[in-house]
Each structure stands twice: as structure tokens, then as C-alpha cells.
Short mmCIF file of C-alpha atoms in Angstrom, two decimals:
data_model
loop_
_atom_site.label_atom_id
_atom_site.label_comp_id
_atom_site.label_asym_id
_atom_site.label_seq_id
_atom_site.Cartn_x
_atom_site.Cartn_y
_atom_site.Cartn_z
CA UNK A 13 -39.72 4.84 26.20
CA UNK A 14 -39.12 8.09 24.03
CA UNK A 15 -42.12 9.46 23.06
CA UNK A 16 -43.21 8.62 19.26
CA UNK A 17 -40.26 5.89 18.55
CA UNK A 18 -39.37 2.34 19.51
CA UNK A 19 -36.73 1.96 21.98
CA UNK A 20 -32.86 1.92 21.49
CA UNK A 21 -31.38 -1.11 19.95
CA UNK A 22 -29.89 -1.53 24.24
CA UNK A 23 -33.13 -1.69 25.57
CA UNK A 24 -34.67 -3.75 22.86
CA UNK A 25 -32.24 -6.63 23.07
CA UNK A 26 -31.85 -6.03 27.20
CA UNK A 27 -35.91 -6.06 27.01
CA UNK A 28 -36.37 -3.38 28.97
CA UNK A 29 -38.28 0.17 29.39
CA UNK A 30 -36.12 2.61 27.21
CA UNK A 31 -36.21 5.55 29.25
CA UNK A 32 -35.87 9.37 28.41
CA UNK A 33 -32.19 9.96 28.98
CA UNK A 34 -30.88 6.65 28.31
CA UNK A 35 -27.74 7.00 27.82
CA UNK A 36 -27.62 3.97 24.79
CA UNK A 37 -30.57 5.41 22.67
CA UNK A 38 -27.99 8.27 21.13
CA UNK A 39 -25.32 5.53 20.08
CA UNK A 40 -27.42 2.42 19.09
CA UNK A 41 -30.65 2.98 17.18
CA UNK A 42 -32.99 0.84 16.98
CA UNK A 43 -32.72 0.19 13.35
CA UNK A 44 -29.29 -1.39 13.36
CA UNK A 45 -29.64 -3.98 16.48
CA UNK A 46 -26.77 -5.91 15.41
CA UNK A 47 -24.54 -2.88 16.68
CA UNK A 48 -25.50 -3.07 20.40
CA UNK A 49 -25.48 -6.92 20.37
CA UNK A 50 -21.82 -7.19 19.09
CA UNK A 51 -20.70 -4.69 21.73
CA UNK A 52 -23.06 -6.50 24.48
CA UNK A 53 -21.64 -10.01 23.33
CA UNK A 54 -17.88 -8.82 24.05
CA UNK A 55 -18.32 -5.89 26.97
CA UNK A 56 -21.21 -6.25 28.62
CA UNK A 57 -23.85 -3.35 28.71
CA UNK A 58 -22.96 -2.37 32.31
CA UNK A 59 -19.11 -1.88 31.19
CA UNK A 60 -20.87 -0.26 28.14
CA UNK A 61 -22.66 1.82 30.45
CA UNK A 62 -20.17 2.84 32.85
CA UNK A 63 -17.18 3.16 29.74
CA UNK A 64 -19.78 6.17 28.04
CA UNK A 65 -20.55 7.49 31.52
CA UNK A 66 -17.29 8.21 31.94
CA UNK A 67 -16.29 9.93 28.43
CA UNK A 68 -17.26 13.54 28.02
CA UNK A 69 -20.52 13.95 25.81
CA UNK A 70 -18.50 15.24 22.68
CA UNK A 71 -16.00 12.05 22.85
CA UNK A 72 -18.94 9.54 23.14
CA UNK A 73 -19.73 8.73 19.23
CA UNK A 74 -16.23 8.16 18.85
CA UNK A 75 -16.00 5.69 22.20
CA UNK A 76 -19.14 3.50 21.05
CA UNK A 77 -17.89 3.12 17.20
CA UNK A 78 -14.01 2.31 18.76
CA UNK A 79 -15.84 -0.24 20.94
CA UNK A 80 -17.92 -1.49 17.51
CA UNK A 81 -14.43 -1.74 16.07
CA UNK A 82 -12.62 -3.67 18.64
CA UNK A 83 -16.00 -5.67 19.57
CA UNK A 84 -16.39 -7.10 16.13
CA UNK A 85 -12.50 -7.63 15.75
CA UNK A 86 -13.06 -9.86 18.76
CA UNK A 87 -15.37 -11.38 17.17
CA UNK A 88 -13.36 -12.58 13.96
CA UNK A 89 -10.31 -12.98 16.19
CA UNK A 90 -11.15 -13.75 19.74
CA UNK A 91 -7.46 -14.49 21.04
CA UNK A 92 -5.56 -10.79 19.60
CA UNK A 93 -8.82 -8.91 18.45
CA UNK A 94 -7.93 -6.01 16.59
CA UNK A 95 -4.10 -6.05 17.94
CA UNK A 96 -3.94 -8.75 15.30
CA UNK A 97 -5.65 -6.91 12.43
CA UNK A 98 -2.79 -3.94 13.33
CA UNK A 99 0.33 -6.45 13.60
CA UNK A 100 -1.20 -7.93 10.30
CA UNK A 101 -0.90 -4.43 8.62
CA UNK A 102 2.23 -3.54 10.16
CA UNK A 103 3.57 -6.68 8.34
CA UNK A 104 1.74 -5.50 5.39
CA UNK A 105 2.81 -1.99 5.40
CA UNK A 106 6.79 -3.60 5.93
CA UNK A 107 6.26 -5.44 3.10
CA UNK A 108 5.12 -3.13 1.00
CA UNK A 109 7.65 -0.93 2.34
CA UNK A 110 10.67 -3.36 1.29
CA UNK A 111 8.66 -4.06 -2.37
CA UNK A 112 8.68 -0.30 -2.70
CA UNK A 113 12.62 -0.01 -1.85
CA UNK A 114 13.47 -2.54 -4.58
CA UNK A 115 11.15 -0.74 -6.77
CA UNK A 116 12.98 2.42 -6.30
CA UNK A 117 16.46 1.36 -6.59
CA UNK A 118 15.77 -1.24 -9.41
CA UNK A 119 14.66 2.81 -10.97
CA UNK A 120 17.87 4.22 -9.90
CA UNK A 121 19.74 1.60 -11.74
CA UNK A 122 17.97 1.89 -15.26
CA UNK A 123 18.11 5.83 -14.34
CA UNK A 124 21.73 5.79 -14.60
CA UNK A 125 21.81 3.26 -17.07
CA UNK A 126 20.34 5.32 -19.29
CA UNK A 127 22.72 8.43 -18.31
CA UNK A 128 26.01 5.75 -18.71
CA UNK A 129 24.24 5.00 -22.19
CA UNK A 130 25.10 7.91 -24.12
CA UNK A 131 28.79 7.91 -23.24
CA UNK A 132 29.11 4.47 -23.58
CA UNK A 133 27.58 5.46 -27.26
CA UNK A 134 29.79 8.11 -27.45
CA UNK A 135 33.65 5.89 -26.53
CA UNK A 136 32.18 3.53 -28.92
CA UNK A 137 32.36 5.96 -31.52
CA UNK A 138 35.02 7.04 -30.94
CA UNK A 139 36.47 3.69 -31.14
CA UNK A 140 34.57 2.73 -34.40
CA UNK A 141 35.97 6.05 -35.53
CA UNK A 142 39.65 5.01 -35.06
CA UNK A 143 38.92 1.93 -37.03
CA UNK A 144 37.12 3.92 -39.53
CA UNK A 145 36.70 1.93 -42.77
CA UNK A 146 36.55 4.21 -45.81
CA UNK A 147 35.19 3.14 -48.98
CA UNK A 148 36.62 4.39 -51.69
CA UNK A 149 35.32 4.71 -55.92
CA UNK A 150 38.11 6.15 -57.05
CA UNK A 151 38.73 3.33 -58.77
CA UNK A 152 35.67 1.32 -60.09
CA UNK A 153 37.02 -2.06 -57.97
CA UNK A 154 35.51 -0.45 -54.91
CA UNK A 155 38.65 -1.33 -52.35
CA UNK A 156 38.58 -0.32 -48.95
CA UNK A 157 41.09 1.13 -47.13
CA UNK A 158 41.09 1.23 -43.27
CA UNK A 159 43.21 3.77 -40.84
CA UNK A 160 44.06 0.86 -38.02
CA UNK A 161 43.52 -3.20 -37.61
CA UNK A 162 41.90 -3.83 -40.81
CA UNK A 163 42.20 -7.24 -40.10
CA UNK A 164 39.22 -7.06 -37.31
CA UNK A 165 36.86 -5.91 -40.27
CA UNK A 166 38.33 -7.90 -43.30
CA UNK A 167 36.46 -10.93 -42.68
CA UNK A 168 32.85 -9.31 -42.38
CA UNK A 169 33.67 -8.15 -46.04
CA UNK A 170 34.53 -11.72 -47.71
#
């Protein structure tokens, strides 16, 4: 056991003599036993033990919290483990992906709707200038007069 401290979270649950360079007492402290037990439950503390053996010292932390990751994803999922928590956000991230095209293009469309609108402003002018309707006071009866198809505008007038 280390001197002044309770033994690793490993040797705790394993209920055995934590020794001086135990090799689990870095990665599992003993104030979050849960850790170790996942990663016992699902590898086994001699794979554990042979798995960190085998990393360099500097890679370790990141080993033990992968096998945290994929322990407790075995957990939730024993059959696909965290292989289904990745298709399931591939699928997500597709999805999102094909909202996110029909978002942009339903912006290109109101984008050049709004660049269309102006000429289409401007030819309808144009039109509502060639059947310009001019009012006219010279004489008090206010008649209108009308440069082409006076007809199309008569009846809004009666």
C-alpha cells in the first residue's frame, strides 16, 4: 500500500495489497471506484494490466479513459458498444448534413428571388407605364385619357 493513502480503486475492488508501483493506482483513484469496476466488468484487470503495460507511459491516461469510454458504451450497448454510438452519429451528422443542404438552397432561392424582384418591379413599370392613365383637370369633369387599352382600366373607374 502507498504510504499515507488508501489503495487504488484496482486493488480495492480486487481486495488486494496495493503495492508501490502498481501500475492501476495512477489511472484509477480510489475516490472514483466506479471507474475501475466498469473497465474490470468488460476487460478484465489482467487484459487491463497487460493493455497499459504495453502503452508507453505518456500514452497511458489516454489508453485507460479510451477503455472507460468503450467499457461503459458496452455497458449501455453490449452487442455494438461504442461502434453503435459512432454509426448513430454518422446518421446524425448525414442528417443534419442533408437538413443543412435544403437549408442552403431553400437561401439561394429567396437570394435570387429577391435579385429577380427588382426587375420584375422594374418590366412592370414599364408596362404600367405604357398603359399610363393620365388624369386630367383641364376641364372640371375630371376625364381620363389613357395612351393604350383603356379598356383594361375602364372598369376599375365605374
Amino acid at each position: 500500500m502507498r504510504i499515507g493513502s488508501s489503495p487504488c480503486a484496482s486493488c480495492k475492488l480486487l481486495r488486494r495489497r496495493c503495492a508501490k508501483d502498481c501500475i492501476f493506482a495512477p489511472y484509477f483513484p480510489p475516490d472514483d471506484p466506479l471507474k475501475f469496476a466498469i473497465v474490470h466488468k468488460i476487460f478484465g484487470a489482467s487484459n487491463v494490466s497487460k493493455m497499459l503495460q504495453e502503452v508507453s507511459v505518456e500514452q497511458r491516461t489516454d489508453a485507460v479513459n479510451s477503455m472507460v469510454y468503450e467499457a461503459s458504451a458496452r455497458m449501455r450497448d453490449p452487442v455494438y458498444g461504442c461502434v453503435g454510438t459512432i454509426s448513430f452519429l454518422q446518421n446524425e451528422v448525414s442528417r443534419l448534413e442533408i437538413q443543412l443542404g435544403a437549408a442552403q438552397a431553400e437561401i439561394l432561392t429567396l437570394q435570387m428571388q429577391q435579385q429577380q424582384a427588382p426587375m420584375t418591379t422594374t418590366t412592370q413599370m414599364d408596362q404600367d407605364d405604357q398603359n399610363l392613365v393620365i388624369f386630367s383637370n383641364v376641364d372640371s369633369s375630371n376625364s381620363f385619357h389613357t395612351f393604350q387599352e383603356m379598356e383594361d382600366y375602364y372598369p376599375l373607374w365605374t
